[in-house]
GROMACS .gro file of C-alpha atoms in nm:
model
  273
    1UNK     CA    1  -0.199  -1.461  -1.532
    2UNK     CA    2  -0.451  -1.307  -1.730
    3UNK     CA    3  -0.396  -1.474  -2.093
    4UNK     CA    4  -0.681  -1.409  -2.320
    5UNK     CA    5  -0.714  -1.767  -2.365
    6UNK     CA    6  -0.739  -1.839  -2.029
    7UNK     CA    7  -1.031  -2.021  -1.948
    8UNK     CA    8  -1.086  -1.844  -1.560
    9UNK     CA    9  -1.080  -1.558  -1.681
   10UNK     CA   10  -1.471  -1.486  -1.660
   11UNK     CA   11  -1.413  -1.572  -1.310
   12UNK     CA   12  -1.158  -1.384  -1.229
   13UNK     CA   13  -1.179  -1.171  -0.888
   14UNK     CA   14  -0.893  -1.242  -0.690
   15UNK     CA   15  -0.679  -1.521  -0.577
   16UNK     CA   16  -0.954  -1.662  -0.432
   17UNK     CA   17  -1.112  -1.759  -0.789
   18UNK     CA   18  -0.806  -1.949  -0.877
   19UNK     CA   19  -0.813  -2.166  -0.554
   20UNK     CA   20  -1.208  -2.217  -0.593
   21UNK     CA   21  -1.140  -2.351  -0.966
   22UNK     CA   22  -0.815  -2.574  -0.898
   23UNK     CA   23  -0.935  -2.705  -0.528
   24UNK     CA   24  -1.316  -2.648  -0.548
   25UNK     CA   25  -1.584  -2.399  -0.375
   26UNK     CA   26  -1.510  -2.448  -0.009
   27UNK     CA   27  -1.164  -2.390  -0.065
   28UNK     CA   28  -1.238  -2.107  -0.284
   29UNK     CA   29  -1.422  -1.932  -0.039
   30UNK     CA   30  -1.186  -2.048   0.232
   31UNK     CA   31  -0.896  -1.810   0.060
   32UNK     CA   32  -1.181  -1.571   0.018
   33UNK     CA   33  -1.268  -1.565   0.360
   34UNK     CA   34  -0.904  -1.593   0.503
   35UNK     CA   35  -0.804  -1.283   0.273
   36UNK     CA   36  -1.058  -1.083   0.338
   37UNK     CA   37  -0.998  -1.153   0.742
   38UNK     CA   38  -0.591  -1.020   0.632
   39UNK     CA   39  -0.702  -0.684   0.502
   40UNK     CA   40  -0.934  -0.607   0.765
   41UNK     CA   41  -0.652  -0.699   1.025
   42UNK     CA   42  -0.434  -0.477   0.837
   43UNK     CA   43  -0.696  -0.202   0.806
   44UNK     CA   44  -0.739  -0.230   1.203
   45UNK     CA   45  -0.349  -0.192   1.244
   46UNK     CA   46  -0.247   0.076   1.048
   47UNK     CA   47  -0.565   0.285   1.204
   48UNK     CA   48  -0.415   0.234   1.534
   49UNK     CA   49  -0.102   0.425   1.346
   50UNK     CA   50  -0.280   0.659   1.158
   51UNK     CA   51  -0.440   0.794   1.484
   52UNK     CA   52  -0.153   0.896   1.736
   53UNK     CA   53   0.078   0.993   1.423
   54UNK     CA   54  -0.203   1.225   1.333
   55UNK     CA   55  -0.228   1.342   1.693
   56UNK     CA   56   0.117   1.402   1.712
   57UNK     CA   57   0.122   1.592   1.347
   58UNK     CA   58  -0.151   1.825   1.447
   59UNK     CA   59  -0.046   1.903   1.810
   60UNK     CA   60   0.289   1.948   1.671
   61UNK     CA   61   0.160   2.239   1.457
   62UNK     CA   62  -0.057   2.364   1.736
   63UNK     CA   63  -0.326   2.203   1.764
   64UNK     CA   64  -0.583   2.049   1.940
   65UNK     CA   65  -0.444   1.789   2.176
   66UNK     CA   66  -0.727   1.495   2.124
   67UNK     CA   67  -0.669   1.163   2.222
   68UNK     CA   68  -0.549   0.897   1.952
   69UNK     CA   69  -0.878   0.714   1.902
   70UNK     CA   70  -1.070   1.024   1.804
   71UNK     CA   71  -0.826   1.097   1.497
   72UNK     CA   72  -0.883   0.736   1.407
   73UNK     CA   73  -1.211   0.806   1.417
   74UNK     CA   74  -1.231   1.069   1.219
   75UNK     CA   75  -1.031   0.917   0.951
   76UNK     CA   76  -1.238   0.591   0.961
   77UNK     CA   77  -1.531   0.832   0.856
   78UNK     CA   78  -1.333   0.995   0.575
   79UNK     CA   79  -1.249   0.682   0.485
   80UNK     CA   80  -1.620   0.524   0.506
   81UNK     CA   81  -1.747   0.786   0.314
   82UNK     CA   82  -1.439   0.771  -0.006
   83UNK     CA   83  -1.539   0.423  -0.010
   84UNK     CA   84  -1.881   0.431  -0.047
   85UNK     CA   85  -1.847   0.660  -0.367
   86UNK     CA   86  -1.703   0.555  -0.692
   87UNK     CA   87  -1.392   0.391  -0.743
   88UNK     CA   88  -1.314   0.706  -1.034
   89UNK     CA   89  -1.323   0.968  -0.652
   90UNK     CA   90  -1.099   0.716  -0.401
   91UNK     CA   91  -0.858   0.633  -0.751
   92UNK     CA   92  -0.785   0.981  -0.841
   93UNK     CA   93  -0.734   1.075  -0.461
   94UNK     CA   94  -0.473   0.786  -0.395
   95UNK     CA   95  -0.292   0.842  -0.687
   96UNK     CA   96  -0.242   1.214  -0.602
   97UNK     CA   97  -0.106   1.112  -0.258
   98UNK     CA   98   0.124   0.802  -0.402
   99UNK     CA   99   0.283   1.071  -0.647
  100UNK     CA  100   0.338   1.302  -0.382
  101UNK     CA  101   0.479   1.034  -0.135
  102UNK     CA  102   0.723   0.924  -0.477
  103UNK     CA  103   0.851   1.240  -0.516
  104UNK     CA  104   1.019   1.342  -0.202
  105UNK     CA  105   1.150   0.975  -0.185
  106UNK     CA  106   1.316   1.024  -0.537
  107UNK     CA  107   1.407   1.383  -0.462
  108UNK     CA  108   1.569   1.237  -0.102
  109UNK     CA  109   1.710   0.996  -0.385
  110UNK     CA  110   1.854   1.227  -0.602
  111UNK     CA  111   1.996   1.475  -0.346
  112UNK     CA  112   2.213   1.186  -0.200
  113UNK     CA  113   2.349   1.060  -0.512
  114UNK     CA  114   2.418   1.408  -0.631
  115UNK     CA  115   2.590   1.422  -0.308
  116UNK     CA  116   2.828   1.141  -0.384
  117UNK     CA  117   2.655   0.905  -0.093
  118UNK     CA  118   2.696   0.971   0.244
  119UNK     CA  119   2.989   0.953   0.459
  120UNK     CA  120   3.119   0.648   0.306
  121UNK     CA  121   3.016   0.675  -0.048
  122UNK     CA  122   2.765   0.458  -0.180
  123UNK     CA  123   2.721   0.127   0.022
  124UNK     CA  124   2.868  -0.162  -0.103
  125UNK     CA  125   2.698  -0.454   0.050
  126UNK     CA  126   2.420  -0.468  -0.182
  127UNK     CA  127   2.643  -0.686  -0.368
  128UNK     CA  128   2.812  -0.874  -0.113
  129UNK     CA  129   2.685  -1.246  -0.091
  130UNK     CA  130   2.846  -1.215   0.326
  131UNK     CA  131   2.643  -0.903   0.380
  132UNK     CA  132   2.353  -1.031   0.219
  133UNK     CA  133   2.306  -1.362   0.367
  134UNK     CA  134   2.400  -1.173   0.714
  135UNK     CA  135   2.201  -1.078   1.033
  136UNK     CA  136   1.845  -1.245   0.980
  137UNK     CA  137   1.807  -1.330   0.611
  138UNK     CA  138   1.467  -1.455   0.690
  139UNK     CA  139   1.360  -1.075   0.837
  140UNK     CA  140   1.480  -0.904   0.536
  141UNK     CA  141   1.229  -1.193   0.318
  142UNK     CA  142   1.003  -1.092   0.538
  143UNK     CA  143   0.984  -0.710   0.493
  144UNK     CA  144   1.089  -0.775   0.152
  145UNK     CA  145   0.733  -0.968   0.050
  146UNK     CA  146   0.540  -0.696   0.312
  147UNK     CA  147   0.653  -0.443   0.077
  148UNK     CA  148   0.460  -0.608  -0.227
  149UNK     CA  149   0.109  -0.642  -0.016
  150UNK     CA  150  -0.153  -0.536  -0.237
  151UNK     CA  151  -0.029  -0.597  -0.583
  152UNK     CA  152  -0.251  -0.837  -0.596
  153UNK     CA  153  -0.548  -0.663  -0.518
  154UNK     CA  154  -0.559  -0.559  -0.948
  155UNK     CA  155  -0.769  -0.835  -1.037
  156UNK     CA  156  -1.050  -0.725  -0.756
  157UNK     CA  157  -1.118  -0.429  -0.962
  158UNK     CA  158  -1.111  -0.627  -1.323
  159UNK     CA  159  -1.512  -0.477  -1.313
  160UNK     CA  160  -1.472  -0.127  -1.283
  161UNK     CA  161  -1.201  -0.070  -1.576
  162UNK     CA  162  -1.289  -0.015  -1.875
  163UNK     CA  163  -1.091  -0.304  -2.060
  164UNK     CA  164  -0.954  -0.581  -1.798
  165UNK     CA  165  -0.837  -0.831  -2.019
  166UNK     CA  166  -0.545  -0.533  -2.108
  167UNK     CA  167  -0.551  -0.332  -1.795
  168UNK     CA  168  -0.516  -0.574  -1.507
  169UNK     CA  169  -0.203  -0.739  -1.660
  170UNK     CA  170  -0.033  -0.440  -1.719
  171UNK     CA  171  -0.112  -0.286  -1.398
  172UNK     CA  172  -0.028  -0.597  -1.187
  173UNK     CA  173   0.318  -0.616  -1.381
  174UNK     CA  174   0.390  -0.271  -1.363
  175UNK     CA  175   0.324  -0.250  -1.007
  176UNK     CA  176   0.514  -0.546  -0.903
  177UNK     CA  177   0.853  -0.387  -1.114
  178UNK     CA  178   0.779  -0.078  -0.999
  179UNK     CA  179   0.780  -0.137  -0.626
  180UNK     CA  180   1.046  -0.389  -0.675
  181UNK     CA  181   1.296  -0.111  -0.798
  182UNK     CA  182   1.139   0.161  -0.619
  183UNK     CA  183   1.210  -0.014  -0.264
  184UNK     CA  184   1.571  -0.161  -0.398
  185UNK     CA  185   1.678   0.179  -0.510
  186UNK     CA  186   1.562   0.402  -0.205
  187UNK     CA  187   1.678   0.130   0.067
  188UNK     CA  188   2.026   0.112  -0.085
  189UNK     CA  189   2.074   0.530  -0.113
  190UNK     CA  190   1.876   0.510   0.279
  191UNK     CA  191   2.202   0.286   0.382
  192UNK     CA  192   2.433   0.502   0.158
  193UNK     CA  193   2.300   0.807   0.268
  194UNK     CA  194   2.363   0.715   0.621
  195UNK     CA  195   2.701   0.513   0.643
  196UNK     CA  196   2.740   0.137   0.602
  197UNK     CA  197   2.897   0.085   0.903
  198UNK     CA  198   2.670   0.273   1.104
  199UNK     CA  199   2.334   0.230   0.995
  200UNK     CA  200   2.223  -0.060   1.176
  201UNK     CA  201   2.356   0.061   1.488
  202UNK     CA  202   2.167   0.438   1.390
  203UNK     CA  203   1.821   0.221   1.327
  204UNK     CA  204   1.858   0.036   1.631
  205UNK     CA  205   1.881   0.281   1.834
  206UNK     CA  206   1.649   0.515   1.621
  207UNK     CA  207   1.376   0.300   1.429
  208UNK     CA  208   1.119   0.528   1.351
  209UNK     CA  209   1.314   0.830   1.294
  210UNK     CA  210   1.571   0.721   1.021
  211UNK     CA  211   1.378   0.843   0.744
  212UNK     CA  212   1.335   1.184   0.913
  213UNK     CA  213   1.647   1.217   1.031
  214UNK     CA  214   1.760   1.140   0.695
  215UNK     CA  215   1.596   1.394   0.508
  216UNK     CA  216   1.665   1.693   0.783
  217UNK     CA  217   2.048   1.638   0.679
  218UNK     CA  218   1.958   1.637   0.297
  219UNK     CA  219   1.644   1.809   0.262
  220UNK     CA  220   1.655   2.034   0.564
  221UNK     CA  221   1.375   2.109   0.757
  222UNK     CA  222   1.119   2.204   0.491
  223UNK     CA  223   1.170   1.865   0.344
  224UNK     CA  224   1.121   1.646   0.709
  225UNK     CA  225   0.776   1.853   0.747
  226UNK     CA  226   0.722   1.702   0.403
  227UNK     CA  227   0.767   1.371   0.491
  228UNK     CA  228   0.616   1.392   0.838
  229UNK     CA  229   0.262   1.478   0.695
  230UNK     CA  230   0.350   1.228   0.378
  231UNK     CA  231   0.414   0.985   0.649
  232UNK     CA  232   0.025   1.061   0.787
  233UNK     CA  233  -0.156   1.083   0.413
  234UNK     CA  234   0.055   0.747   0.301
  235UNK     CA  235  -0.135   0.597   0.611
  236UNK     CA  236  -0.446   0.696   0.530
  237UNK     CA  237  -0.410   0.598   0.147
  238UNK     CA  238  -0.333   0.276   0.304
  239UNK     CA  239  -0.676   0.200   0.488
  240UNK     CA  240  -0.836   0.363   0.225
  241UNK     CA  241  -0.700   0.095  -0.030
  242UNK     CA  242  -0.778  -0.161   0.200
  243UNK     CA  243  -1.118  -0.110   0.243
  244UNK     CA  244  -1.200  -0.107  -0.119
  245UNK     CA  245  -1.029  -0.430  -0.170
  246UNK     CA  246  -1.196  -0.549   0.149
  247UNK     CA  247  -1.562  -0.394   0.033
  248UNK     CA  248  -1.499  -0.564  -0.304
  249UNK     CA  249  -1.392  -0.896  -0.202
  250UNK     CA  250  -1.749  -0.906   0.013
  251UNK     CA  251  -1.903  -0.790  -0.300
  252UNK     CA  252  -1.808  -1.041  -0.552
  253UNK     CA  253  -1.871  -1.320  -0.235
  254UNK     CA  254  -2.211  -1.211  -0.198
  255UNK     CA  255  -2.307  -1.230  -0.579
  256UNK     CA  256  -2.196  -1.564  -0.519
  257UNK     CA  257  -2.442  -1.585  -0.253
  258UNK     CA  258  -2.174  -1.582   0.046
  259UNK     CA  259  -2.292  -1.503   0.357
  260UNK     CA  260  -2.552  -1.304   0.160
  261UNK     CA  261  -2.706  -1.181  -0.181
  262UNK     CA  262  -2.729  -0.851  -0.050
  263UNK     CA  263  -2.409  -0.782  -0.019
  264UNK     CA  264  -2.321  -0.850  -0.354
  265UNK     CA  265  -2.585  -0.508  -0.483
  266UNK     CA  266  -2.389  -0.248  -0.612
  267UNK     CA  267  -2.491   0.116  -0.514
  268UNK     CA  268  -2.755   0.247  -0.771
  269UNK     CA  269  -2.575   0.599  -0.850
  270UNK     CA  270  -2.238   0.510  -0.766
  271UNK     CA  271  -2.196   0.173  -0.900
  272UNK     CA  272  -1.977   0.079  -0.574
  273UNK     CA  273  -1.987  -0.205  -0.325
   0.00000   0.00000   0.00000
């Protein structure tokens, strides 16, 4: 996407920049406008996550019983105040939590295929066209292209690496075979770990504690507090990373002088949106 020879790639910010140069301004700004509305709706949602699973984290630990809104709140300023610094401070901070949030997956990973599977063995249906095609195909293409939101989000930051023509590419190919495994991998030892046959009925009846319940049988209970506060910092990293896609999206609209000029000023010290 980002060929040398290409001749966008001056222009280069987004999706958007593509659409403006094949279908012209309006449309350009259009996807702009429409992405930038996507983010923000997502940022929105997951803070109305991130607040009562915070609640629920710290009250579970003893503290203070607040209600939802004012953990949300008090993230949103964390948040507003990561993203107004440099990329360099809100970069090396999600990465720490991403690693962290990796490694208990592939050590969940690991445990159950030392273990043989679960009760069953490894699942088999990975590789079955009937169980594949099953249920609601159209669901499973659905959280299948949910899991890849973001990826694209490379080519916002083309300005604040140090050499984009070779560092966007990579990164956006990286990420998109890294998730693609990562996700593949972990969902089929999830299924294994849990028994073929009874995992649908097991999420059904239990959708948000499968992971947890999960790692108390093969991690114990030192590994589910893991992943109940990884479960609360992955949020966060999440409307953090939205709102520097969403700040930068604004910016490079307003240095094309949409909806204003302003917008498109970079901080003076820390170079950010």
């Amino acid at each position: 996407m980002f060929h040398p020879d290409d001749p966008f790639r001056a222009h280069c910010r987004g999706l958007y920049s593509y659409v403006g140069k094949g279908l012209g301004r309006g449309a350009g700004l259009g996807a702009a406008f429409a992405a930038l509305l996507s983010y923000l709706a997502l940022e929105a949602g997951v803070f109305g996550l991130f607040g009562p699973a915070l609640a629920e984290l710290v009250s579970s630990y003893g503290g203070p019983t607040l209600p939802w809104w004012v953990w949300a709140a008090a993230g949103f300023a964390v948040v507003a105040i990561l993203g107004h610094r440099s990329i360099q401070l809100s970069g090396k901070l999600l990465a720490i939590l991403l690693l962290a949030e990796v490694a208990i997956v592939l050590v969940l990973d690991a445990v159950v295929v030392l273990s043989g599977g679960g009760p069953e063995g490894f699942a088999t249906g990975i590789v079955s066209p009937s169980q594949i095609f099953s249920g609601a195909p159209g669901t499973g293409i659905l959280f299948a292209i949910l899991s890849f939101v973001g990826f694209e989000a490379t080519a916002v930051f083309r300005d604040e690496v140090r050499d984009p023509e070779l560092t966007i590419p990579r990164a956006t190919y990286l990420s998109l075979v890294t998730i693609g495994v990562f996700y593949t991998v972990s969902s089929w030892l999830l299924i294994s770990a849990n028994g073929e046959s009874r995992v649908v009925a097991e999420t059904t009846q239990n959708p948000g504690t499968i992971r947890n319940s999960t790692t108390q049988t093969y991690l114990g209970a030192v590994g589910t507090h893991v992943v109940q506060l990884q479960f609360v910092t992955s949020l966060f990293a999440c409307v953090l990373a939205f709102l520097n896609i969403a700040s930068r999206y604004l910016f490079q609209m307003g240095r094309r002088g949409v909806p204003g000029q302003r917008i498109g000023i970079a901080h003076p010290r820390f170079q950010a949106p």
